[in-house]
Amino acid sequence: MEISCDILVVGGGIAGIAAAVKAAREGANTLLIEKNSFPGGIAIHAMHRYICGLYSSDLRAPINTLNGGIAEEICHELKNLSPGIEAIQMGNVYVYPFATKDLLKVLKNLIDKQTGLEIFYETELNSIQTKQDNIKKVITKGLKGELIIYPRAVIDCSGDGAAIRLSGAAYELSPANVRQLAGFCIKIKGIKNPPDMVFISVPYYVLHAVIEKKLPPYLKYIKFYPGDIDDEGFCLINLPFENNFEKAEEAKKLAVKIHDILVDSLVSFKDSYIDKLSSVIAEREGLRMVGQYMLTREDVLSARKFYDGVVKNAWPIELWNQDKGPVYQYVEAGDFYEIPLRCLKSINIKNLYGAGRCVSVSHEALGSTRVMGTCISLGEQAGLAAVKSLSGIGL
Ligand SMILES: Cc1cc2nc3c(=O)[nH]c(=O)nc-3n(C[C@H](O)[C@H](O)[C@H](O)COP(=O)(O)OP(=O)(O)OC[C@H]3O[C@@H](n4cnc5c(N)ncnc54)[C@H](O)[C@@H]3O)c2cc1C
């Protein structure tokens, strides 16, 4: 099968959906390919509970999102599905709580009602042919067999930089021992009368098991969040692993060990059981495109504004360090920084854009830009920029 399109978006995570919906809204004939059978990427398969990166760093409760557009729309739709939910404070920042099923519904609605947008699930980018620094031909494999796509512009929202790598675009990748810890989520049900401080008790008993060498040291950075209903909770474990089949199997075995320890240590977990596990290991950091500008730690912490700033963000630099666990560096209270449009455009492949996790930022700046709220707005701006470029406007 051969197809031509204006914009091809690779990856239907939160950034890719925003990119594809925006491109189609701007009148572009848009195709989105996603290797999973569902939209939402990490946010869905790692069972996230909160959208981060939506608000300014003001310590007062937020009224509006920092960026309007699709990020604001998604929050509005989530609120319609679960009225009464408000942004909540976590330390120095505000986050928006959501249930996985609600986010899935909102994302599916966004795609389904969008004219000019077609999505192919279970379709994986396989190879790219370039000519004179332009992507000319993209080949995918999957449910529909081999697909040959002729796009005018490509937006890489694959999280792992699949299109960046295959097109020969410039990129950076931190050495494995420097990369942020990856994550794996365990959903536990059947918890009875959990103590008020359960979010402290769970890490406490897991830490004990680490000290007694029953568990590997990196598991001490575990986090526990209560679920939507009283009897459930989510453990987020953090691992120095890349995502592959063997490591995912190893993570599943660790999840069972952790649950056994909680059953033995906490009365409220006695009759609990593992209801669900992440399907894959969720990587916080992968390949980062080298764009026409690379955002730095200093840009983030000095709340720098740019002449071509397109996305505002105030999420702290949250680095999941392999030795120290999470380390936070904050933007000054009440302020925000901007991400320039140049971070979304490849430095050497003319019709390639990157958004979401593979945007052009340094290892440290990624600690701030990689959260869901920011990824949605980055995707939206990449969609807009890619369409404008087709008529010779902008980058
Ligand atoms: C452990 C962990 C916990 C986190 N917790 C939070 C949190 O609580 N709140 C928050 O806001 N953020 C959180 N984040 C960050 C946030 O989830 C992600 O950075 C964000 O969702 C990334 O979105 P994305 O669309 O860029 O990438 P992804 O969600 O990774 O989406 C990329 C999509 O591309 C698809 N894909 C990949 N390769 C190909 C290919 N070759 N062909 C076709 N499709 C492909 C994938 O299947 C996937 O669906 C967390 C991240 C991790 C790892």
Coordinates of C-alpha atoms and ligand atoms in Angstrom, one line a residue:
M1 CA 0.0 0.0 0.0
E2 CA 1.3 3.4 -0.9
I3 CA 0.1 6.7 0.7
S4 CA 0.9 10.3 0.3
C5 CA 0.2 12.8 3.1
D6 CA 1.1 16.3 4.1
I7 CA 2.2 15.5 7.7
L8 CA 3.3 12.1 9.1
V9 CA 3.4 11.9 12.9
V10 CA 5.3 9.0 14.3
G11 CA 4.1 7.9 17.7
G12 CA 0.6 8.3 19.2
G13 CA 1.6 9.2 22.8
I14 CA 0.4 12.4 24.3
A15 CA 2.7 14.5 22.2
G16 CA 1.9 12.7 18.9
I17 CA -1.8 13.1 19.4
A18 CA -1.5 16.8 20.0
A19 CA 0.8 17.2 17.0
A20 CA -1.5 15.2 14.7
V21 CA -4.7 16.9 15.8
K22 CA -3.2 20.3 15.5
A23 CA -1.8 19.6 12.0
A24 CA -5.2 18.3 10.9
R25 CA -7.0 21.3 12.4
E26 CA -4.7 23.5 10.3
G27 CA -6.0 21.8 7.2
A28 CA -3.1 19.3 6.6
N29 CA -3.8 15.8 5.4
T30 CA -2.3 14.0 8.4
L31 CA -1.4 10.4 9.2
L32 CA -0.5 9.2 12.6
I33 CA 1.3 5.8 13.1
E34 CA 1.4 4.1 16.5
K35 CA 3.0 0.7 17.2
N36 CA 0.6 0.0 20.1
S37 CA -3.1 -0.9 19.7
F38 CA -4.1 2.1 21.8
P39 CA -3.2 5.9 22.0
G40 CA -1.5 7.7 24.9
G41 CA 2.0 6.0 25.1
I42 CA 3.8 5.9 28.4
A43 CA 1.0 7.9 30.2
I44 CA -1.3 4.9 29.6
H45 CA 0.9 1.9 29.8
A46 CA 2.8 3.2 32.9
M47 CA -0.6 4.1 34.5
H48 CA 0.2 7.7 35.3
R49 CA -2.0 9.4 37.9
Y50 CA -1.2 13.1 37.5
I51 CA -0.5 15.5 34.6
C52 CA 2.6 17.5 35.5
G53 CA 3.9 20.7 33.7
L54 CA 0.5 22.4 33.2
Y55 CA 0.8 25.3 35.6
S56 CA 3.1 28.2 36.6
S57 CA 5.3 27.8 39.7
D58 CA 3.1 30.1 41.7
L59 CA 2.3 28.6 45.1
R60 CA -1.3 29.7 44.9
A61 CA -3.8 27.3 43.4
P62 CA -3.8 27.7 39.6
I63 CA -6.8 29.1 37.8
N64 CA -5.6 28.5 34.2
T65 CA -3.0 26.3 32.5
L66 CA 0.2 28.1 31.4
N67 CA -0.4 27.1 27.8
G68 CA -3.9 27.2 26.4
G69 CA -4.8 25.1 23.3
I70 CA -4.9 21.3 23.4
A71 CA -3.4 21.0 27.0
E72 CA -6.3 23.1 28.3
E73 CA -8.9 21.2 26.2
I74 CA -7.7 17.9 27.5
C75 CA -8.0 19.1 31.1
H76 CA -11.4 20.5 30.4
E77 CA -12.6 17.2 28.9
L78 CA -11.1 15.2 31.9
K79 CA -13.0 17.5 34.2
N80 CA -16.3 16.8 32.3
L81 CA -15.7 13.1 32.8
S82 CA -14.8 13.5 36.5
P83 CA -16.4 16.7 37.8
G84 CA -15.1 17.9 41.1
I85 CA -11.4 17.1 40.4
E86 CA -9.1 20.0 40.9
A87 CA -5.4 20.6 40.5
I88 CA -3.7 19.5 43.7
Q89 CA -0.4 20.7 45.3
M90 CA 2.5 18.3 45.5
G91 CA 5.4 19.9 47.3
N92 CA 6.1 23.2 45.4
V93 CA 4.0 22.4 42.3
Y94 CA 0.5 21.7 41.2
V95 CA -0.6 18.7 39.2
Y96 CA -3.9 17.6 37.7
P97 CA -5.1 14.1 38.8
F98 CA -6.8 11.8 36.3
A99 CA -7.9 8.2 35.9
T100 CA -6.3 6.2 33.1
K101 CA -9.8 5.3 31.6
D102 CA -10.7 9.0 31.4
L103 CA -7.5 10.0 29.6
L104 CA -7.9 7.1 27.1
K105 CA -11.5 8.3 26.4
V106 CA -10.5 11.9 26.0
L107 CA -7.6 11.0 23.6
K108 CA -9.7 8.6 21.5
N109 CA -12.4 11.3 21.2
L110 CA -9.9 13.9 20.1
I111 CA -8.6 11.6 17.3
D112 CA -12.0 10.2 16.3
K113 CA -13.7 13.6 15.8
Q114 CA -10.8 15.1 13.9
T115 CA -11.4 15.3 10.2
G116 CA -8.3 15.1 8.0
L117 CA -6.6 12.8 10.5
E118 CA -6.1 9.1 10.0
I119 CA -4.5 6.9 12.6
F120 CA -2.9 3.5 11.9
Y121 CA -2.4 1.4 15.1
E122 CA -0.1 -1.5 15.4
T123 CA 2.0 0.1 12.7
E124 CA 5.7 0.6 13.4
L125 CA 8.2 2.8 11.6
N126 CA 10.7 0.6 9.9
S127 CA 12.9 2.6 7.6
I128 CA 13.3 6.1 6.1
Q129 CA 14.8 7.3 2.8
T130 CA 16.1 10.8 2.5
K131 CA 17.2 12.9 -0.4
Q132 CA 19.1 16.1 -0.2
D133 CA 18.5 16.3 3.6
N134 CA 14.7 15.8 3.2
I135 CA 12.7 12.8 4.2
K136 CA 11.1 11.4 1.0
K137 CA 9.8 8.0 1.8
V138 CA 8.9 6.2 5.0
I139 CA 8.3 2.4 5.3
T140 CA 6.3 0.9 8.1
K141 CA 5.4 -2.7 9.0
G142 CA 2.4 -3.9 11.0
L143 CA -1.2 -4.7 10.9
K144 CA -1.7 -3.4 7.4
G145 CA 1.4 -5.2 6.1
E146 CA 4.1 -3.0 4.6
L147 CA 3.1 0.6 4.1
I148 CA 5.0 3.1 1.9
I149 CA 4.3 6.6 2.9
Y150 CA 5.4 9.8 1.0
P151 CA 5.1 12.6 3.6
R152 CA 5.8 16.3 3.0
A153 CA 6.9 16.7 6.6
V154 CA 7.5 14.3 9.5
I155 CA 7.1 14.9 13.3
D156 CA 8.9 12.4 15.5
C157 CA 6.8 11.9 18.7
S158 CA 8.0 8.3 19.2
G159 CA 9.7 9.1 22.5
D160 CA 12.7 7.0 21.5
G161 CA 13.5 9.1 18.4
A162 CA 12.8 6.4 15.9
A163 CA 12.4 8.8 12.9
I164 CA 15.3 11.0 14.1
R165 CA 17.6 7.9 14.2
L166 CA 16.4 6.4 10.9
S167 CA 16.6 9.6 8.9
G168 CA 20.2 10.4 9.9
A169 CA 19.2 13.5 11.9
A170 CA 21.7 14.7 14.5
Y171 CA 20.9 13.5 18.1
E172 CA 22.4 13.2 21.6
L173 CA 22.1 10.2 23.9
S174 CA 23.5 10.3 27.4
P175 CA 25.7 7.3 28.4
A176 CA 23.7 4.5 30.0
N177 CA 25.1 5.2 33.5
V178 CA 24.1 8.9 33.4
R179 CA 20.6 8.4 31.9
Q180 CA 17.7 9.0 34.3
L181 CA 16.2 6.0 36.0
A182 CA 13.3 4.4 34.1
G183 CA 10.0 3.4 35.8
F184 CA 7.6 0.5 36.2
C185 CA 4.2 0.7 37.8
I186 CA 2.4 -1.9 40.0
K187 CA -1.3 -1.6 40.5
I188 CA -2.4 -3.3 43.7
K189 CA -6.0 -4.0 44.7
G190 CA -7.6 -5.5 47.8
I191 CA -5.9 -3.1 50.3
K192 CA -8.0 -2.8 53.4
N193 CA -8.1 0.3 55.7
P194 CA -4.7 1.7 54.7
P195 CA -3.0 3.9 57.3
D196 CA -3.1 7.6 56.6
M197 CA 0.7 7.6 56.1
V198 CA 0.6 4.6 53.7
F199 CA 2.6 6.6 51.1
I200 CA 5.4 6.7 53.7
S201 CA 4.9 3.1 55.1
V202 CA 5.3 1.5 51.7
P203 CA 8.7 3.1 50.9
Y204 CA 9.8 2.5 54.5
Y205 CA 9.3 -1.3 54.3
V206 CA 10.8 -1.5 50.8
L207 CA 13.8 0.5 52.1
H208 CA 14.2 -2.0 54.9
A209 CA 14.2 -4.9 52.4
V210 CA 16.9 -3.1 50.4
I211 CA 19.0 -2.6 53.6
E212 CA 18.6 -6.3 54.3
K213 CA 19.7 -7.0 50.7
K214 CA 16.4 -8.7 49.9
L215 CA 16.0 -6.2 47.1
P216 CA 18.5 -4.3 44.8
P217 CA 19.5 -0.8 46.0
Y218 CA 17.7 1.2 43.2
L219 CA 14.3 0.0 44.5
K220 CA 14.7 2.3 47.5
Y221 CA 13.3 5.1 45.3
I222 CA 9.8 3.6 45.3
K223 CA 6.8 5.8 45.4
F224 CA 3.2 4.9 46.5
Y225 CA 0.1 6.7 45.3
P226 CA -3.5 5.9 46.5
G227 CA -5.9 4.8 43.7
D228 CA -9.3 6.1 42.5
I229 CA -11.1 3.7 44.9
D230 CA -10.3 2.9 48.5
D231 CA -8.9 -0.6 48.0
E232 CA -6.3 0.2 45.4
G233 CA -2.9 1.8 45.2
F234 CA 0.0 2.3 42.7
C235 CA 3.7 1.6 43.4
L236 CA 6.1 3.3 41.0
I237 CA 9.4 1.6 41.0
N238 CA 12.5 3.1 39.4
L239 CA 15.1 1.0 37.6
P240 CA 18.4 1.6 35.8
F241 CA 17.1 -0.4 32.8
E242 CA 16.5 0.2 29.1
N243 CA 13.3 -1.1 27.9
N244 CA 13.5 -4.6 26.4
F245 CA 11.7 -7.9 26.8
E246 CA 14.2 -9.4 29.3
K247 CA 14.3 -6.3 31.5
A248 CA 10.5 -6.1 31.5
E249 CA 10.4 -9.7 32.7
E250 CA 12.9 -8.9 35.4
A251 CA 10.8 -5.9 36.5
K252 CA 7.7 -8.1 36.8
K253 CA 9.6 -10.5 39.1
L254 CA 10.8 -7.6 41.2
A255 CA 7.2 -6.3 41.4
V256 CA 6.1 -9.7 42.8
K257 CA 8.9 -9.6 45.4
I258 CA 7.9 -6.1 46.5
H259 CA 4.3 -7.1 46.8
D260 CA 5.2 -10.1 48.9
I261 CA 7.2 -7.8 51.3
L262 CA 4.2 -5.5 51.6
V263 CA 1.9 -8.4 52.3
D264 CA 4.3 -9.6 55.1
S265 CA 4.8 -6.1 56.6
L266 CA 1.5 -4.2 56.4
V267 CA -1.7 -5.6 57.8
S268 CA -3.8 -3.6 55.3
F269 CA -2.0 -5.4 52.4
K270 CA -2.6 -9.0 53.8
D271 CA -5.4 -9.8 51.3
S272 CA -4.2 -7.6 48.5
Y273 CA -3.1 -8.7 45.1
I274 CA -1.4 -7.4 42.0
D275 CA -4.1 -6.2 39.6
K276 CA -2.0 -4.9 36.8
L277 CA 1.7 -4.3 35.8
S278 CA 3.1 -1.8 33.3
S279 CA 3.4 -3.6 30.0
V280 CA 6.9 -2.3 29.3
I281 CA 9.6 -0.4 31.2
A282 CA 8.9 3.3 30.8
E283 CA 12.1 5.3 30.0
R284 CA 12.3 8.8 31.2
E285 CA 15.3 9.6 28.9
G286 CA 16.2 8.4 25.5
L287 CA 17.5 10.0 22.3
R288 CA 17.2 13.8 22.1
M289 CA 17.2 15.5 18.7
V290 CA 19.8 18.2 18.0
G291 CA 17.6 21.0 16.8
Q292 CA 18.3 24.5 15.7
Y293 CA 18.6 25.4 19.4
M294 CA 19.2 23.1 22.4
L295 CA 17.6 24.2 25.6
T296 CA 19.9 24.2 28.6
R297 CA 19.7 23.9 32.4
E298 CA 20.5 27.6 32.7
D299 CA 17.7 28.5 30.3
V300 CA 15.3 26.6 32.6
L301 CA 16.5 27.8 35.9
S302 CA 16.9 31.5 34.8
A303 CA 13.3 31.4 33.5
R304 CA 14.6 32.5 30.1
K305 CA 12.2 33.9 27.5
F306 CA 12.9 33.7 23.8
Y307 CA 11.9 35.7 20.7
D308 CA 10.5 32.5 19.3
G309 CA 9.2 31.0 22.6
V310 CA 6.2 28.8 21.8
V311 CA 5.7 26.7 25.0
K312 CA 5.8 28.0 28.5
N313 CA 6.9 25.7 31.4
A314 CA 7.6 25.9 35.1
W315 CA 8.0 22.2 36.0
P316 CA 11.3 21.8 38.0
I317 CA 14.2 20.0 36.7
E318 CA 13.3 16.6 38.1
L319 CA 16.3 14.3 37.5
W320 CA 15.9 10.7 38.5
N321 CA 19.6 10.2 39.3
Q322 CA 20.9 6.6 39.4
D323 CA 22.8 7.2 42.7
K324 CA 20.8 9.8 44.5
G325 CA 17.2 9.2 43.3
P326 CA 15.0 12.2 42.4
V327 CA 16.8 15.6 42.6
Y328 CA 14.7 18.7 42.0
Q329 CA 15.8 22.2 40.9
Y330 CA 13.1 24.8 40.8
V331 CA 12.2 27.7 38.6
E332 CA 11.7 30.8 40.7
A333 CA 8.2 30.9 42.3
G334 CA 5.6 32.6 40.1
D335 CA 7.8 32.5 37.0
F336 CA 8.2 30.2 33.9
Y337 CA 10.6 29.7 31.1
E338 CA 9.9 29.3 27.4
I339 CA 10.9 26.6 24.9
P340 CA 11.8 28.1 21.5
L341 CA 10.4 26.9 18.3
R342 CA 13.9 26.1 17.1
C343 CA 14.0 23.2 19.6
L344 CA 11.3 21.5 17.6
K345 CA 13.2 21.6 14.2
S346 CA 16.0 19.2 13.3
I347 CA 19.3 21.0 12.6
N348 CA 20.1 18.9 9.5
I349 CA 16.9 17.2 8.1
K350 CA 14.9 20.0 6.6
N351 CA 11.4 18.5 6.9
L352 CA 11.8 16.8 10.3
Y353 CA 10.3 18.1 13.5
G354 CA 10.6 16.5 17.0
A355 CA 8.3 16.8 20.0
G356 CA 7.5 15.3 23.3
R357 CA 10.5 13.5 24.9
C358 CA 12.8 13.7 21.8
V359 CA 12.7 17.5 21.6
S360 CA 16.1 19.4 21.4
V361 CA 17.1 19.9 25.0
S362 CA 20.1 19.0 27.2
H363 CA 20.1 16.0 29.5
E364 CA 19.3 18.3 32.5
A365 CA 16.7 20.4 30.7
L366 CA 14.9 17.2 29.7
G367 CA 14.3 16.7 33.4
S368 CA 11.8 19.6 33.2
T369 CA 10.4 19.4 29.6
R370 CA 9.6 15.6 29.6
V371 CA 6.3 15.8 31.6
M372 CA 2.9 15.3 30.1
G373 CA 1.5 18.8 30.1
T374 CA 4.6 20.2 28.4
C375 CA 4.8 17.3 25.9
I376 CA 1.2 18.0 24.8
S377 CA 2.0 21.7 24.1
L378 CA 5.3 20.8 22.4
G379 CA 3.3 18.3 20.1
E380 CA 0.8 21.0 19.3
Q381 CA 3.4 23.6 18.4
A382 CA 5.3 21.0 16.3
G383 CA 2.0 20.3 14.4
L384 CA 1.5 24.0 13.7
A385 CA 5.1 24.6 12.7
A386 CA 5.2 21.6 10.3
V387 CA 2.0 22.8 8.6
K388 CA 3.2 26.3 8.3
S389 CA 6.5 25.1 6.7
L390 CA 4.5 23.5 3.9
S391 CA 3.6 27.0 2.7
G392 CA 7.1 28.3 3.3
I393 CA 6.3 30.1 6.5
G394 CA 8.4 29.9 9.6
L395 CA 11.4 27.5 10.2
Ligands
LIG1 C1 8.3 6.2 35.2 C2 7.7 7.5 34.6 C3 6.8 8.2 35.4 C4 6.3 9.4 34.9 N1 5.4 10.1 35.6 C5 4.8 11.1 35.1 C6 3.7 11.8 35.8 O1 3.2 11.3 36.8 N2 3.1 12.9 35.2 C7 3.6 13.4 34.0 O2 3.1 14.4 33.6 N3 4.6 12.8 33.4 C8 5.2 11.7 33.9 N4 6.2 11.1 33.2 C9 6.7 11.7 31.9 C10 5.7 11.5 30.8 O3 4.9 10.3 30.9 C11 6.3 11.2 29.4 O4 7.5 11.9 29.3 C12 5.3 11.7 28.3 O5 4.1 11.0 28.5 C13 6.0 11.4 27.0 O6 5.0 11.6 26.0 P1 5.5 11.3 24.5 O7 4.2 11.4 23.7 O8 6.6 12.2 24.2 O9 6.1 9.9 24.5 P2 5.5 8.4 24.7 O10 4.4 8.5 25.7 O11 6.7 7.5 24.9 O12 4.8 8.1 23.3 C14 5.6 7.7 22.2 C15 4.7 6.8 21.4 O13 5.4 6.4 20.2 C16 5.2 5.0 19.9 N5 6.3 4.6 19.1 C17 7.6 4.4 19.6 N6 8.4 4.0 18.5 C18 7.6 3.9 17.5 C19 7.8 3.4 16.1 N7 9.0 3.1 15.7 N8 6.7 3.4 15.3 C20 5.5 3.8 15.7 N9 5.2 4.2 17.0 C21 6.2 4.2 17.8 C22 5.1 4.4 21.3 O14 4.4 3.2 21.2 C23 4.3 5.4 22.1 O15 2.9 5.3 22.1 C24 6.7 9.9 33.7 C25 7.6 9.2 32.9 C26 8.1 8.0 33.4 C27 9.1 7.2 32.5

